[in-house]
Amino acid sequence: MISSAILRRITSRAVGGVIRRVHNHLLDRRFDQRTGFQTGGAMQPWQLTINSENVGFASEYTPTPTRVFRRILGVVNDDLSKFAFIDFGSGKGRMLLLAAELPFVAIEGVEFAAELHETAVGNVANLAAQGFRTEHISCHHMDAAAYAIPDRPCIFYMYNPFGAPVMSRVLDNIEASYNRNPRPMYVLYLNPKLPHLFADRAFLRPVPRASAARLIDRFAFPEPLLVYRTAAA
Ligand SMILES: C[S@@+](CC[C@H](N)C(=O)[O-])C[C@H]1O[C@@H](n2cnc3c(N)ncnc32)[C@H](O)[C@@H]1O
């Protein structure tokens, strides 16, 4: 007999898979075709050039669906022009391109796979060639664990990029930076496989979502979203 919890989990995964496919095949292919960017497709770490001891903890490259990103940012009820937006595991840079539509003071992508990083750099150059401002966008080819947290209000985005050892080091870095300079910071964590690593971080508090919003999220997002903010936010 399958318990109702297992049945719920199977149904939820199946619904998530269908929503993700609709986004990838119908909506996001059009995004790349319309804009000339290259952000689609999935790639496994073993298909990529990654020079890091943390390669074994990396998730595959899959981009966040474009509409999902716009809805996720709507969760932050704050003046975005105060913040830097940082995508940990930025892949081909889709989130950086979408973040460029918003008034962030800086936009940073951190990606350790050479091919993905190079594609992201090309996409940002393409955005500039289309006449958009890109001086505030940086693509860092490096391991997220070694990334120095900017000393300003930040919104960190993570689409289930890595496993526990890397996530712990990234959270240590954010916490140390916050302790040096307490300031507003948010973490937006899509497809959160490691919520327990956030639970004992006293400097971060979960941002509660109204149950109606959670229900809409469930259909709008292929995976769940957790949002945290610092006490100073
Ligand atoms: C699920 S993809 C997300 C891509 C992008 N953030 C998006 O939402 O469209 C996760 C990305 O994290 C990258 N990644 C995994 N571990 C990393 C690490 N330690 N440092 C930097 N990038 C990493 C992977 O190479 C992959 O491109």
GROMACS .gro file of C-alpha atoms and ligand atoms in nm:
model
  260
    1MET     CA    1   0.000   0.000   0.000
    2ILE     CA    2   0.137   0.343  -0.096
    3SER     CA    3   0.095   0.594   0.187
    4SER     CA    4  -0.083   0.920   0.110
    5ALA     CA    5   0.241   1.117   0.180
    6ILE     CA    6   0.430   0.918  -0.085
    7LEU     CA    7   0.139   0.952  -0.326
    8ARG     CA    8   0.135   1.330  -0.268
    9ARG     CA    9   0.510   1.348  -0.333
   10ILE     CA   10   0.483   1.145  -0.656
   11THR     CA   11   0.191   1.361  -0.779
   12SER     CA   12   0.373   1.680  -0.688
   13ARG     CA   13   0.689   1.568  -0.876
   14ALA     CA   14   0.483   1.469  -1.180
   15VAL     CA   15   0.302   1.807  -1.181
   16GLY     CA   16   0.638   1.984  -1.138
   17GLY     CA   17   0.784   1.786  -1.432
   18VAL     CA   18   0.491   1.879  -1.659
   19ILE     CA   19   0.512   2.249  -1.563
   20ARG     CA   20   0.891   2.248  -1.620
   21ARG     CA   21   0.848   2.090  -1.966
   22VAL     CA   22   0.581   2.345  -2.063
   23HIS     CA   23   0.816   2.625  -1.956
   24ASN     CA   24   1.122   2.477  -2.130
   25HIS     CA   25   0.963   2.372  -2.456
   26LEU     CA   26   0.692   2.629  -2.514
   27LEU     CA   27   0.788   2.947  -2.330
   28ASP     CA   28   1.166   2.950  -2.288
   29ARG     CA   29   1.263   2.829  -2.635
   30ARG     CA   30   1.074   3.136  -2.760
   31PHE     CA   31   1.272   3.352  -2.512
   32ASP     CA   32   1.604   3.240  -2.669
   33GLN     CA   33   1.468   3.270  -3.026
   34ARG     CA   34   1.321   3.617  -2.966
   35THR     CA   35   1.626   3.761  -2.790
   36GLY     CA   36   1.914   3.579  -2.966
   37PHE     CA   37   2.047   3.455  -2.629
   38GLN     CA   38   2.161   3.098  -2.567
   39THR     CA   39   2.034   2.993  -2.229
   40GLY     CA   40   1.840   2.670  -2.288
   41GLY     CA   41   1.931   2.302  -2.262
   42ALA     CA   42   2.049   2.080  -1.980
   43MET     CA   43   2.411   1.974  -1.920
   44GLN     CA   44   2.568   1.738  -1.670
   45PRO     CA   45   2.886   1.834  -1.479
   46TRP     CA   46   3.080   1.551  -1.648
   47GLN     CA   47   3.010   1.708  -1.989
   48LEU     CA   48   3.176   2.034  -1.879
   49THR     CA   49   3.525   2.163  -1.799
   50ILE     CA   50   3.531   2.221  -1.423
   51ASN     CA   51   3.856   2.273  -1.240
   52SER     CA   52   3.746   2.247  -0.877
   53GLU     CA   53   3.753   1.997  -0.594
   54ASN     CA   54   3.378   2.065  -0.557
   55VAL     CA   55   3.281   1.925  -0.897
   56GLY     CA   56   3.133   1.618  -0.726
   57PHE     CA   57   2.877   1.836  -0.544
   58ALA     CA   58   2.751   2.020  -0.854
   59SER     CA   59   2.396   1.993  -0.987
   60GLU     CA   60   2.335   1.967  -1.358
   61TYR     CA   61   2.286   2.286  -1.555
   62THR     CA   62   1.916   2.357  -1.601
   63PRO     CA   63   1.801   2.717  -1.636
   64THR     CA   64   1.524   2.864  -1.425
   65PRO     CA   65   1.210   2.912  -1.635
   66THR     CA   66   1.187   3.280  -1.732
   67ARG     CA   67   0.838   3.341  -1.587
   68VAL     CA   68   0.936   3.172  -1.265
   69PHE     CA   69   1.221   3.416  -1.217
   70ARG     CA   70   0.994   3.718  -1.260
   71ARG     CA   71   0.749   3.579  -1.006
   72ILE     CA   72   1.027   3.490  -0.759
   73LEU     CA   73   1.156   3.848  -0.754
   74GLY     CA   74   0.800   3.963  -0.680
   75VAL     CA   75   0.837   3.790  -0.342
   76VAL     CA   76   1.093   4.050  -0.231
   77ASN     CA   77   0.886   4.339  -0.102
   78ASP     CA   78   1.168   4.592  -0.101
   79ASP     CA   79   1.328   4.862  -0.313
   80LEU     CA   80   1.541   4.654  -0.555
   81SER     CA   81   1.759   4.951  -0.648
   82LYS     CA   82   1.932   4.917  -0.306
   83PHE     CA   83   2.050   4.563  -0.382
   84ALA     CA   84   2.311   4.365  -0.570
   85PHE     CA   85   2.168   4.049  -0.728
   86ILE     CA   86   2.397   3.745  -0.708
   87ASP     CA   87   2.325   3.413  -0.880
   88PHE     CA   88   2.527   3.129  -0.724
   89GLY     CA   89   2.578   2.877  -1.006
   90SER     CA   90   2.474   3.117  -1.282
   91GLY     CA   91   2.514   2.874  -1.575
   92LYS     CA   92   2.457   3.042  -1.913
   93GLY     CA   93   2.346   3.361  -1.737
   94ARG     CA   94   1.973   3.358  -1.797
   95MET     CA   95   1.903   3.503  -1.452
   96LEU     CA   96   2.159   3.780  -1.508
   97LEU     CA   97   1.986   3.878  -1.833
   98LEU     CA   98   1.644   3.884  -1.666
   99ALA     CA   99   1.780   4.069  -1.362
  100ALA     CA  100   1.906   4.338  -1.604
  101GLU     CA  101   1.539   4.433  -1.658
  102LEU     CA  102   1.522   4.534  -1.290
  103PRO     CA  103   1.687   4.830  -1.116
  104PHE     CA  104   1.963   4.638  -0.932
  105VAL     CA  105   2.276   4.837  -0.848
  106ALA     CA  106   2.496   4.539  -0.947
  107ILE     CA  107   2.436   4.193  -1.097
  108GLU     CA  108   2.687   3.912  -1.045
  109GLY     CA  109   2.696   3.556  -1.170
  110VAL     CA  110   2.924   3.291  -1.019
  111GLU     CA  111   2.981   2.981  -1.232
  112PHE     CA  112   3.266   2.729  -1.230
  113ALA     CA  113   3.198   2.540  -1.558
  114ALA     CA  114   3.410   2.704  -1.830
  115GLU     CA  115   3.168   2.644  -2.121
  116LEU     CA  116   2.868   2.781  -1.929
  117HIS     CA  117   3.063   3.084  -1.808
  118GLU     CA  118   3.179   3.161  -2.163
  119THR     CA  119   2.823   3.135  -2.295
  120ALA     CA  120   2.707   3.373  -2.018
  121VAL     CA  121   2.978   3.624  -2.115
  122GLY     CA  122   2.861   3.599  -2.479
  123ASN     CA  123   2.499   3.652  -2.375
  124VAL     CA  124   2.588   3.964  -2.176
  125ALA     CA  125   2.787   4.097  -2.476
  126ASN     CA  126   2.479   4.031  -2.691
  127LEU     CA  127   2.265   4.227  -2.444
  128ALA     CA  128   2.511   4.519  -2.470
  129ALA     CA  129   2.503   4.494  -2.852
  130GLN     CA  130   2.124   4.533  -2.834
  131GLY     CA  131   2.180   4.870  -2.663
  132PHE     CA  132   2.114   4.772  -2.301
  133ARG     CA  133   2.326   4.884  -2.006
  134THR     CA  134   2.558   4.604  -1.891
  135GLU     CA  135   2.844   4.783  -1.707
  136HIS     CA  136   2.691   4.670  -1.376
  137ILE     CA  137   2.687   4.299  -1.477
  138SER     CA  138   2.984   4.074  -1.391
  139CYS     CA  139   3.032   3.706  -1.471
  140HIS     CA  140   3.283   3.538  -1.237
  141HIS     CA  141   3.443   3.214  -1.352
  142MET     CA  142   3.505   3.058  -1.011
  143ASP     CA  143   3.383   2.825  -0.739
  144ALA     CA  144   3.093   2.969  -0.539
  145ALA     CA  145   3.269   2.862  -0.216
  146ALA     CA  146   3.552   3.110  -0.290
  147TYR     CA  147   3.331   3.404  -0.390
  148ALA     CA  148   3.378   3.718  -0.175
  149ILE     CA  149   3.038   3.853  -0.067
  150PRO     CA  150   2.993   4.218  -0.176
  151ASP     CA  151   2.979   4.461   0.117
  152ARG     CA  152   2.634   4.597   0.028
  153PRO     CA  153   2.269   4.484   0.049
  154CYS     CA  154   2.240   4.162  -0.153
  155ILE     CA  155   1.978   3.931  -0.297
  156PHE     CA  156   2.128   3.585  -0.340
  157TYR     CA  157   1.963   3.345  -0.582
  158MET     CA  158   2.020   2.969  -0.577
  159TYR     CA  159   1.849   2.718  -0.805
  160ASN     CA  160   1.960   2.406  -0.619
  161PRO     CA  161   2.316   2.460  -0.747
  162PHE     CA  162   2.527   2.244  -0.515
  163GLY     CA  163   2.546   1.992  -0.233
  164ALA     CA  164   2.591   2.040   0.143
  165PRO     CA  165   2.970   2.102   0.173
  166VAL     CA  166   2.958   2.390  -0.077
  167MET     CA  167   2.628   2.528   0.056
  168SER     CA  168   2.772   2.532   0.411
  169ARG     CA  169   3.076   2.729   0.297
  170VAL     CA  170   2.866   2.976   0.100
  171LEU     CA  171   2.638   3.029   0.404
  172ASP     CA  172   2.948   3.071   0.628
  173ASN     CA  173   3.074   3.341   0.389
  174ILE     CA  174   2.739   3.522   0.385
  175GLU     CA  175   2.712   3.501   0.765
  176ALA     CA  176   3.067   3.633   0.820
  177SER     CA  177   2.999   3.921   0.581
  178TYR     CA  178   2.670   3.998   0.761
  179ASN     CA  179   2.839   3.993   1.102
  180ARG     CA  180   3.101   4.243   0.980
  181ASN     CA  181   2.830   4.468   0.838
  182PRO     CA  182   2.466   4.384   0.933
  183ARG     CA  183   2.250   4.486   0.637
  184PRO     CA  184   1.946   4.379   0.438
  185MET     CA  185   2.003   4.054   0.253
  186TYR     CA  186   1.768   3.797   0.102
  187VAL     CA  187   1.826   3.437  -0.006
  188LEU     CA  188   1.587   3.302  -0.272
  189TYR     CA  189   1.627   2.925  -0.283
  190LEU     CA  190   1.440   2.740  -0.559
  191ASN     CA  191   1.412   2.360  -0.543
  192PRO     CA  192   1.554   2.367  -0.189
  193LYS     CA  193   1.716   2.031  -0.122
  194LEU     CA  194   1.908   2.149   0.187
  195PRO     CA  195   1.664   2.355   0.399
  196HIS     CA  196   1.813   2.205   0.719
  197LEU     CA  197   2.137   2.395   0.653
  198PHE     CA  198   1.943   2.721   0.682
  199ALA     CA  199   1.752   2.622   0.996
  200ASP     CA  200   2.039   2.681   1.241
  201ARG     CA  201   2.156   3.010   1.087
  202ALA     CA  202   2.024   3.262   1.339
  203PHE     CA  203   2.109   3.556   1.111
  204LEU     CA  204   1.855   3.432   0.852
  205ARG     CA  205   1.477   3.421   0.905
  206PRO     CA  206   1.228   3.249   0.677
  207VAL     CA  207   0.993   3.491   0.502
  208PRO     CA  208   0.647   3.342   0.548
  209ARG     CA  209   0.428   3.312   0.238
  210ALA     CA  210   0.049   3.343   0.264
  211SER     CA  211  -0.117   3.007   0.194
  212ALA     CA  212  -0.296   3.146  -0.117
  213ALA     CA  213   0.041   3.264  -0.254
  214ARG     CA  214   0.192   2.923  -0.175
  215LEU     CA  215  -0.086   2.754  -0.369
  216ILE     CA  216  -0.028   2.980  -0.673
  217ASP     CA  217   0.349   2.919  -0.641
  218ARG     CA  218   0.288   2.546  -0.653
  219PHE     CA  219   0.135   2.577  -1.001
  220ALA     CA  220   0.356   2.860  -1.125
  221PHE     CA  221   0.686   2.706  -1.008
  222PRO     CA  222   0.808   2.360  -1.106
  223GLU     CA  223   0.971   2.330  -0.763
  224PRO     CA  224   0.913   2.485  -0.421
  225LEU     CA  225   1.070   2.819  -0.327
  226LEU     CA  226   1.208   2.915   0.015
  227VAL     CA  227   1.282   3.279   0.095
  228TYR     CA  228   1.501   3.398   0.383
  229ARG     CA  229   1.598   3.745   0.492
  230THR     CA  230   1.836   3.890   0.747
  231ALA     CA  231   1.709   4.065   1.057
  232ALA     CA  232   1.829   4.392   0.906
  233ALA     CA  233   1.601   4.352   0.599
  234LIG     C1  234   2.049   2.427  -1.172
  234LIG     S1  235   2.178   2.522  -1.254
  234LIG     C2  236   2.115   2.686  -1.232
  234LIG     C3  237   2.154   2.781  -1.341
  234LIG     C4  238   2.107   2.925  -1.323
  234LIG     N1  239   2.129   2.972  -1.188
  234LIG     C5  240   1.961   2.940  -1.355
  234LIG     O1  241   1.881   2.940  -1.261
  234LIG     O2  242   1.924   2.951  -1.473
  234LIG     C6  243   2.310   2.508  -1.130
  234LIG     C7  244   2.443   2.566  -1.178
  234LIG     O3  245   2.533   2.571  -1.066
  234LIG     C8  246   2.666   2.549  -1.113
  234LIG     N2  247   2.751   2.511  -0.997
  234LIG     C9  248   2.742   2.398  -0.923
  234LIG     N3  249   2.834   2.398  -0.824
  234LIG    C10  250   2.903   2.515  -0.835
  234LIG    C11  251   3.009   2.574  -0.761
  234LIG     N4  252   3.064   2.511  -0.655
  234LIG     N5  253   3.056   2.694  -0.801
  234LIG    C12  254   3.002   2.759  -0.907
  234LIG     N6  255   2.901   2.707  -0.983
  234LIG    C13  256   2.851   2.588  -0.947
  234LIG    C14  257   2.645   2.438  -1.216
  234LIG     O4  258   2.757   2.426  -1.304
  234LIG    C15  259   2.515   2.485  -1.284
  234LIG     O5  260   2.545   2.568  -1.394
   0.00000   0.00000   0.00000
